[in-house]
Amino acid sequence: MIRVLLLAGTAEARALAEALAGISGLAVNASLAGVTTDPAPIAVETRRGGYGGATGLAQYLADHGIAAVIDATHPFAAQMATNAVLACTATTTPRLRLLRPPWPPTGNWRSFPDLTTASAALPPGAHVLLTSGRKEIAPFAARPDLTCLLRVIEPVANLPGHITQLIARPPFTLDAELALMRSHAITHLVSKNAGGPGRAKLDAAARLNLPILMIERPAPPPGPTVATVEAAVAWLRETVAIDA
Ligand code: NAP
C-alpha cells in the first residue's frame, strides 16, 4: 500500500481526496489545521490539528511511511507550506504544491503586500467590507474611524464596536454580493487574492466601481506546483507506482 499525505483545508483538497479515494493500492491520509469547528467532509481518512512544526511533520512522514505529500492548503497558509518543504526535504519525500491561480485584477483594484498597508490606505469614514478572514484583524481594529463589516465563516470574539461581523459560508452569488454592498453602503472592499470560484465579490465591487484593496499572495514555496486536481493526480501517478 502506498501512503500519501494530503495537506487540506481547501475545496481543491476535498476534490483531490475525492479523486484519489477510489484508487486501489493508495492510502490517502488528509489533515486539517483544526481551526474550523464544522469543516466540510473529506472523502479520505482525516486527522485534525498540527504536527508540531516542520520537525513534527518530518517525524510523522517517517513514522507513517509516507511516500508523497501533496500540499493543497490555502495560498495564504505560508507556514504550513514552508513546513512541508522543510519536512519533505529532511525526509527526501516527494512533495507537490496544488495551488489555484490568483484572480487577475479587475475594476478599481490596488494591490497590497499585507493587511497593515491596506488598512493604512483606507480613507477616514470608509465603509469597508472585510473578506480577508479572521486572522490579522488588528490593523482594522486600530482604525475606529472606519465602519467595517467583517465576513467570516465562524464568529470572532471581542471585536471593537466599529467592526460588525457577518457569519456566512460561501458560495455567494453576484446578486447577493451586490445587495450586501448596497445595503451596507460599502465604499471599499478588502480581500486576499485567494483565487478560485469566490470572485463574485470582486465582480460586484467592480460593477459598483468600489475600490478593491487586494492583499497579494506570499511567495509560493519552491518546487513542483500544479493548478488543477487532474494535474495533481497525474503527478502522483508519475511519482509513486499506482496500479490503476
Ligand atoms: P498556516 O499559518 O500556514 O499554518 C499554521 C499552523 O497550522 C501550521 O504550522 C500547522 O501547525 C497548522 N496547519 C495548517 N494547515 C494544516 C493542515 N492542513 N494540516 C495540519 N496542520 C495544519 O495556516 P493558516 O493560514 O492558519 O491556515 C490554516 C488552515 O486553514 C489551512 O489548512 C488552510 O488551508 C486553511 N485556510 C486558510 C486560509 C487563509 O486565508 N490563511 C483560508 C482558507 C482556508 P503545526 O506547525 O503544528 O504543524
CSV table of C-alpha atoms and ligand atoms in Angstrom, one decimal:
chain,number,residue,atom,x,y,z
A,1,MET,CA,0.0,0.0,0.0
A,2,ILE,CA,1.4,3.4,-1.0
A,3,ARG,CA,0.7,6.1,1.7
A,4,VAL,CA,0.1,9.7,0.6
A,5,LEU,CA,-0.4,12.7,2.9
A,6,LEU,CA,-2.7,15.4,1.7
A,7,LEU,CA,-2.5,18.7,3.5
A,8,ALA,CA,-6.0,20.0,3.2
A,9,GLY,CA,-8.2,22.9,4.1
A,10,THR,CA,-9.4,24.0,0.7
A,11,ALA,CA,-12.1,23.0,-1.9
A,12,GLU,CA,-9.3,21.7,-4.1
A,13,ALA,CA,-8.0,19.4,-1.4
A,14,ARG,CA,-11.5,18.0,-1.0
A,15,ALA,CA,-11.8,17.5,-4.7
A,16,LEU,CA,-8.4,15.8,-4.8
A,17,ALA,CA,-9.3,13.5,-1.9
A,18,GLU,CA,-12.4,12.5,-3.9
A,19,ALA,CA,-10.3,11.8,-7.0
A,20,LEU,CA,-7.8,9.7,-5.1
A,21,ALA,CA,-10.2,7.9,-2.7
A,22,GLY,CA,-11.1,5.1,-5.2
A,23,ILE,CA,-7.5,4.3,-6.5
A,24,SER,CA,-6.5,0.8,-5.4
A,25,GLY,CA,-3.2,0.4,-3.7
A,26,LEU,CA,-3.2,4.0,-2.5
A,27,ALA,CA,-3.9,5.0,1.1
A,28,VAL,CA,-4.5,8.8,1.4
A,29,ASN,CA,-4.5,10.5,4.7
A,30,ALA,CA,-5.6,14.1,4.9
A,31,SER,CA,-5.1,16.7,7.6
A,32,LEU,CA,-6.8,19.9,8.7
A,33,ALA,CA,-5.4,22.5,10.9
A,34,GLY,CA,-8.4,22.1,13.1
A,35,VAL,CA,-9.4,25.8,13.1
A,36,THR,CA,-12.9,25.3,11.7
A,37,THR,CA,-15.3,23.6,14.1
A,38,ASP,CA,-17.6,22.1,11.4
A,39,PRO,CA,-15.4,21.5,8.3
A,40,ALA,CA,-16.9,20.2,5.0
A,41,PRO,CA,-16.4,16.4,4.9
A,42,ILE,CA,-13.3,14.9,3.1
A,43,ALA,CA,-13.5,11.6,1.2
A,44,VAL,CA,-10.4,10.1,2.9
A,45,GLU,CA,-9.3,9.4,6.5
A,46,THR,CA,-8.6,12.8,8.0
A,47,ARG,CA,-6.8,14.0,11.1
A,48,ARG,CA,-7.3,17.4,12.8
A,49,GLY,CA,-4.5,19.5,14.3
A,50,GLY,CA,-1.0,20.4,13.5
A,51,TYR,CA,2.1,18.3,13.6
A,52,GLY,CA,4.3,20.4,15.8
A,53,GLY,CA,6.2,22.4,13.1
A,54,ALA,CA,8.5,21.0,10.4
A,55,THR,CA,10.3,18.6,12.7
A,56,GLY,CA,7.0,17.1,13.9
A,57,LEU,CA,5.8,16.7,10.3
A,58,ALA,CA,9.1,15.1,9.3
A,59,GLN,CA,8.6,12.6,12.2
A,60,TYR,CA,5.1,11.9,11.1
A,61,LEU,CA,6.2,11.2,7.5
A,62,ALA,CA,8.9,8.8,8.7
A,63,ASP,CA,6.6,7.1,11.3
A,64,HIS,CA,3.8,6.6,8.8
A,65,GLY,CA,5.9,5.6,5.8
A,66,ILE,CA,4.5,8.4,3.7
A,67,ALA,CA,5.7,8.1,0.0
A,68,ALA,CA,4.5,11.5,-1.2
A,69,VAL,CA,3.0,14.7,0.2
A,70,ILE,CA,0.5,16.9,-1.7
A,71,ASP,CA,0.2,20.4,-0.1
A,72,ALA,CA,-3.2,21.6,-1.1
A,73,THR,CA,-3.5,24.2,1.7
A,74,HIS,CA,-4.7,27.7,1.0
A,75,PRO,CA,-2.5,30.1,-0.9
A,76,PHE,CA,-2.1,32.1,2.3
A,77,ALA,CA,-1.2,29.2,4.5
A,78,ALA,CA,2.5,30.1,4.2
A,79,GLN,CA,3.7,28.5,7.4
A,80,MET,CA,2.3,25.1,6.6
A,81,ALA,CA,3.7,25.3,3.1
A,82,THR,CA,7.2,26.1,4.5
A,83,ASN,CA,6.9,23.3,7.0
A,84,ALA,CA,6.0,20.9,4.2
A,85,VAL,CA,9.1,22.0,2.2
A,86,LEU,CA,11.4,21.5,5.2
A,87,ALA,CA,10.0,18.2,6.3
A,88,CYS,CA,9.9,16.7,2.8
A,89,THR,CA,13.5,17.9,2.2
A,90,ALA,CA,14.6,16.4,5.5
A,91,THR,CA,13.0,13.0,4.7
A,92,THR,CA,13.5,13.1,0.9
A,93,THR,CA,9.8,12.7,0.4
A,94,PRO,CA,8.4,13.9,-3.0
A,95,ARG,CA,6.2,16.9,-2.5
A,96,LEU,CA,3.7,18.8,-4.8
A,97,ARG,CA,2.0,22.1,-4.2
A,98,LEU,CA,-1.5,22.3,-5.5
A,99,LEU,CA,-2.2,26.0,-5.9
A,100,ARG,CA,-5.1,27.6,-7.5
A,101,PRO,CA,-4.3,30.5,-9.8
A,102,PRO,CA,-4.8,34.0,-8.4
A,103,TRP,CA,-7.5,36.3,-9.6
A,104,PRO,CA,-6.5,38.8,-12.3
A,105,PRO,CA,-7.0,42.4,-11.5
A,106,THR,CA,-10.5,43.8,-12.2
A,107,GLY,CA,-12.2,47.1,-11.6
A,108,ASN,CA,-10.7,49.7,-9.4
A,109,TRP,CA,-8.0,47.3,-7.9
A,110,ARG,CA,-5.0,48.2,-5.9
A,111,SER,CA,-2.5,45.5,-4.7
A,112,PHE,CA,-1.0,45.5,-1.2
A,113,PRO,CA,1.5,43.2,0.4
A,114,ASP,CA,-0.4,42.8,3.7
A,115,LEU,CA,-3.4,43.9,5.7
A,116,THR,CA,-1.5,46.6,7.6
A,117,THR,CA,-0.7,48.6,4.4
A,118,ALA,CA,-4.2,48.0,3.1
A,119,SER,CA,-5.7,49.3,6.3
A,120,ALA,CA,-3.5,52.4,6.2
A,121,ALA,CA,-4.7,53.2,2.7
A,122,LEU,CA,-8.3,53.4,3.6
A,123,PRO,CA,-9.7,57.0,3.9
A,124,PRO,CA,-11.3,58.1,7.2
A,125,GLY,CA,-15.0,57.3,7.3
A,126,ALA,CA,-14.8,54.4,4.8
A,127,HIS,CA,-17.4,51.7,5.0
A,128,VAL,CA,-15.4,48.6,4.4
A,129,LEU,CA,-16.4,45.0,3.5
A,130,LEU,CA,-13.6,42.9,5.0
A,131,THR,CA,-13.4,39.4,3.4
A,132,SER,CA,-9.8,38.8,4.3
A,133,GLY,CA,-10.5,36.3,7.1
A,134,ARG,CA,-10.4,36.1,10.9
A,135,LYS,CA,-6.6,36.3,11.3
A,136,GLU,CA,-5.0,39.8,11.5
A,137,ILE,CA,-8.0,41.9,12.3
A,138,ALA,CA,-5.7,44.2,14.4
A,139,PRO,CA,-5.0,46.8,11.6
A,140,PHE,CA,-8.7,47.4,11.2
A,141,ALA,CA,-9.4,47.2,14.9
A,142,ALA,CA,-6.9,50.1,15.3
A,143,ARG,CA,-9.0,52.3,12.9
A,144,PRO,CA,-12.1,53.3,14.8
A,145,ASP,CA,-12.8,56.0,12.1
A,146,LEU,CA,-13.8,53.1,9.8
A,147,THR,CA,-17.1,51.2,9.7
A,148,CYS,CA,-16.2,47.6,8.9
A,149,LEU,CA,-18.4,44.6,8.0
A,150,LEU,CA,-16.2,41.5,8.6
A,151,ARG,CA,-17.5,38.5,6.8
A,152,VAL,CA,-16.4,35.2,8.5
A,153,ILE,CA,-17.4,31.6,8.5
A,154,GLU,CA,-17.3,31.3,12.3
A,155,PRO,CA,-17.8,34.0,14.9
A,156,VAL,CA,-14.8,36.1,16.1
A,157,ALA,CA,-14.8,37.2,19.8
A,158,ASN,CA,-14.0,40.6,21.2
A,159,LEU,CA,-14.5,42.8,18.2
A,160,PRO,CA,-14.5,46.6,18.7
A,161,GLY,CA,-17.7,48.5,18.1
A,162,HIS,CA,-16.8,49.7,14.7
A,163,ILE,CA,-16.4,46.1,13.3
A,164,THR,CA,-19.7,44.2,12.8
A,165,GLN,CA,-19.4,40.6,11.9
A,166,LEU,CA,-21.5,38.8,9.3
A,167,ILE,CA,-21.3,35.0,9.7
A,168,ALA,CA,-21.8,33.4,6.3
A,169,ARG,CA,-20.5,30.5,4.3
A,170,PRO,CA,-19.7,30.7,0.6
A,171,PRO,CA,-20.7,30.4,-2.2
A,172,PHE,CA,-22.1,33.9,-2.8
A,173,THR,CA,-23.8,35.0,-6.0
A,174,LEU,CA,-23.2,38.2,-7.8
A,175,ASP,CA,-26.7,39.4,-6.9
A,176,ALA,CA,-26.2,38.6,-3.3
A,177,GLU,CA,-22.9,40.5,-3.2
A,178,LEU,CA,-24.4,43.5,-4.9
A,179,ALA,CA,-27.3,43.5,-2.4
A,180,LEU,CA,-24.9,43.2,0.5
A,181,MET,CA,-22.7,46.0,-0.6
A,182,ARG,CA,-25.6,48.3,-1.4
A,183,SER,CA,-27.5,47.6,1.9
A,184,HIS,CA,-24.4,48.3,4.0
A,185,ALA,CA,-23.4,51.3,1.9
A,186,ILE,CA,-20.0,49.7,1.4
A,187,THR,CA,-17.4,52.1,-0.1
A,188,HIS,CA,-14.3,49.8,-0.1
A,189,LEU,CA,-13.7,46.0,-0.4
A,190,VAL,CA,-10.7,44.4,1.2
A,191,SER,CA,-9.8,40.8,0.1
A,192,LYS,CA,-7.0,38.4,-0.1
A,193,ASN,CA,-6.1,37.1,-3.6
A,194,ALA,CA,-7.3,33.6,-2.8
A,195,GLY,CA,-8.3,32.8,-6.4
A,196,GLY,CA,-10.9,30.1,-7.1
A,197,PRO,CA,-14.6,30.4,-7.5
A,198,GLY,CA,-15.4,33.0,-4.9
A,199,ARG,CA,-14.9,36.0,-7.1
A,200,ALA,CA,-18.5,37.3,-7.1
A,201,LYS,CA,-17.5,40.0,-4.6
A,202,LEU,CA,-14.9,41.3,-7.0
A,203,ASP,CA,-17.4,41.5,-9.8
A,204,ALA,CA,-19.9,43.2,-7.6
A,205,ALA,CA,-17.3,45.8,-6.4
A,206,ALA,CA,-16.2,46.4,-10.0
A,207,ARG,CA,-19.9,46.8,-11.0
A,208,LEU,CA,-20.4,49.4,-8.3
A,209,ASN,CA,-17.0,51.0,-9.0
A,210,LEU,CA,-15.8,50.5,-5.4
A,211,PRO,CA,-12.0,50.4,-4.7
A,212,ILE,CA,-10.8,46.9,-4.3
A,213,LEU,CA,-7.9,46.6,-1.9
A,214,MET,CA,-6.3,43.3,-2.7
A,215,ILE,CA,-3.7,41.5,-0.5
A,216,GLU,CA,-1.4,39.7,-2.8
A,217,ARG,CA,-0.1,36.2,-2.0
A,218,PRO,CA,3.0,35.3,-0.2
A,219,ALA,CA,5.7,33.8,-2.4
A,220,PRO,CA,4.9,30.2,-3.2
A,221,PRO,CA,7.3,27.6,-1.9
A,222,PRO,CA,10.0,26.3,-4.3
A,223,GLY,CA,9.4,23.0,-6.1
A,224,PRO,CA,6.8,21.4,-8.3
A,225,THR,CA,3.4,23.2,-8.4
A,226,VAL,CA,0.2,22.5,-10.3
A,227,ALA,CA,-3.1,24.4,-10.6
A,228,THR,CA,-5.6,21.6,-11.0
A,229,VAL,CA,-6.7,18.4,-9.3
A,230,GLU,CA,-6.2,16.5,-12.6
A,231,ALA,CA,-2.5,17.6,-12.8
A,232,ALA,CA,-2.0,16.6,-9.1
A,233,VAL,CA,-3.4,13.1,-9.9
A,234,ALA,CA,-1.1,12.9,-12.9
A,235,TRP,CA,2.0,14.0,-10.8
A,236,LEU,CA,1.1,11.3,-8.2
A,237,ARG,CA,0.9,8.6,-10.9
A,238,GLU,CA,4.3,9.6,-12.2
A,239,THR,CA,5.9,9.9,-8.7
A,240,VAL,CA,4.7,6.8,-7.0
A,241,ALA,CA,3.8,3.4,-8.6
A,242,ILE,CA,0.0,3.4,-8.6
A,243,ASP,CA,-1.5,0.3,-10.3
A,244,ALA,CA,-4.8,1.6,-11.8
B,1,NAP,P1,-0.6,28.5,8.5
B,1,NAP,O1,-0.5,29.8,9.1
B,1,NAP,O2,0.2,28.2,7.2
B,1,NAP,O3,-0.3,27.3,9.5
B,1,NAP,C1,-0.3,27.5,10.9
B,1,NAP,C2,-0.1,26.1,11.5
B,1,NAP,O4,-1.4,25.4,11.4
B,1,NAP,C3,0.9,25.2,10.8
B,1,NAP,O5,2.2,25.5,11.3
B,1,NAP,C4,0.4,23.8,11.3
B,1,NAP,O6,0.7,23.6,12.6
B,1,NAP,C5,-1.1,24.0,11.2
B,1,NAP,N1,-1.7,23.6,9.9
B,1,NAP,C6,-2.0,24.4,8.9
B,1,NAP,N2,-2.6,23.8,7.9
B,1,NAP,C7,-2.6,22.5,8.3
B,1,NAP,C8,-3.1,21.3,7.7
B,1,NAP,N3,-3.7,21.2,6.5
B,1,NAP,N4,-3.0,20.1,8.4
B,1,NAP,C9,-2.4,20.1,9.7
B,1,NAP,N5,-2.0,21.2,10.3
B,1,NAP,C10,-2.1,22.4,9.6
B,1,NAP,O7,-2.1,28.1,8.1
B,1,NAP,P2,-3.4,29.1,8.2
B,1,NAP,O8,-3.2,30.2,7.2
B,1,NAP,O9,-3.7,29.3,9.6
B,1,NAP,O10,-4.5,28.1,7.6
B,1,NAP,C11,-4.9,27.0,8.4
B,1,NAP,C12,-5.8,26.1,7.6
B,1,NAP,O11,-6.9,26.8,7.0
B,1,NAP,C13,-5.0,25.5,6.4
B,1,NAP,O12,-5.4,24.2,6.3
B,1,NAP,C14,-5.5,26.3,5.2
B,1,NAP,O13,-5.6,25.6,4.0
B,1,NAP,C15,-6.9,26.7,5.6
B,1,NAP,N6,-7.3,28.1,5.1
B,1,NAP,C16,-6.6,29.2,5.3
B,1,NAP,C17,-7.0,30.4,4.8
B,1,NAP,C18,-6.1,31.6,4.9
B,1,NAP,O14,-6.5,32.7,4.5
B,1,NAP,N7,-4.9,31.5,5.5
B,1,NAP,C19,-8.2,30.5,4.1
B,1,NAP,C20,-9.0,29.3,4.0
B,1,NAP,C21,-8.6,28.1,4.5
B,1,NAP,P3,2.0,22.7,13.1
B,1,NAP,O15,3.1,23.6,12.8
B,1,NAP,O16,1.7,22.4,14.5
B,1,NAP,O17,2.0,21.5,12.2
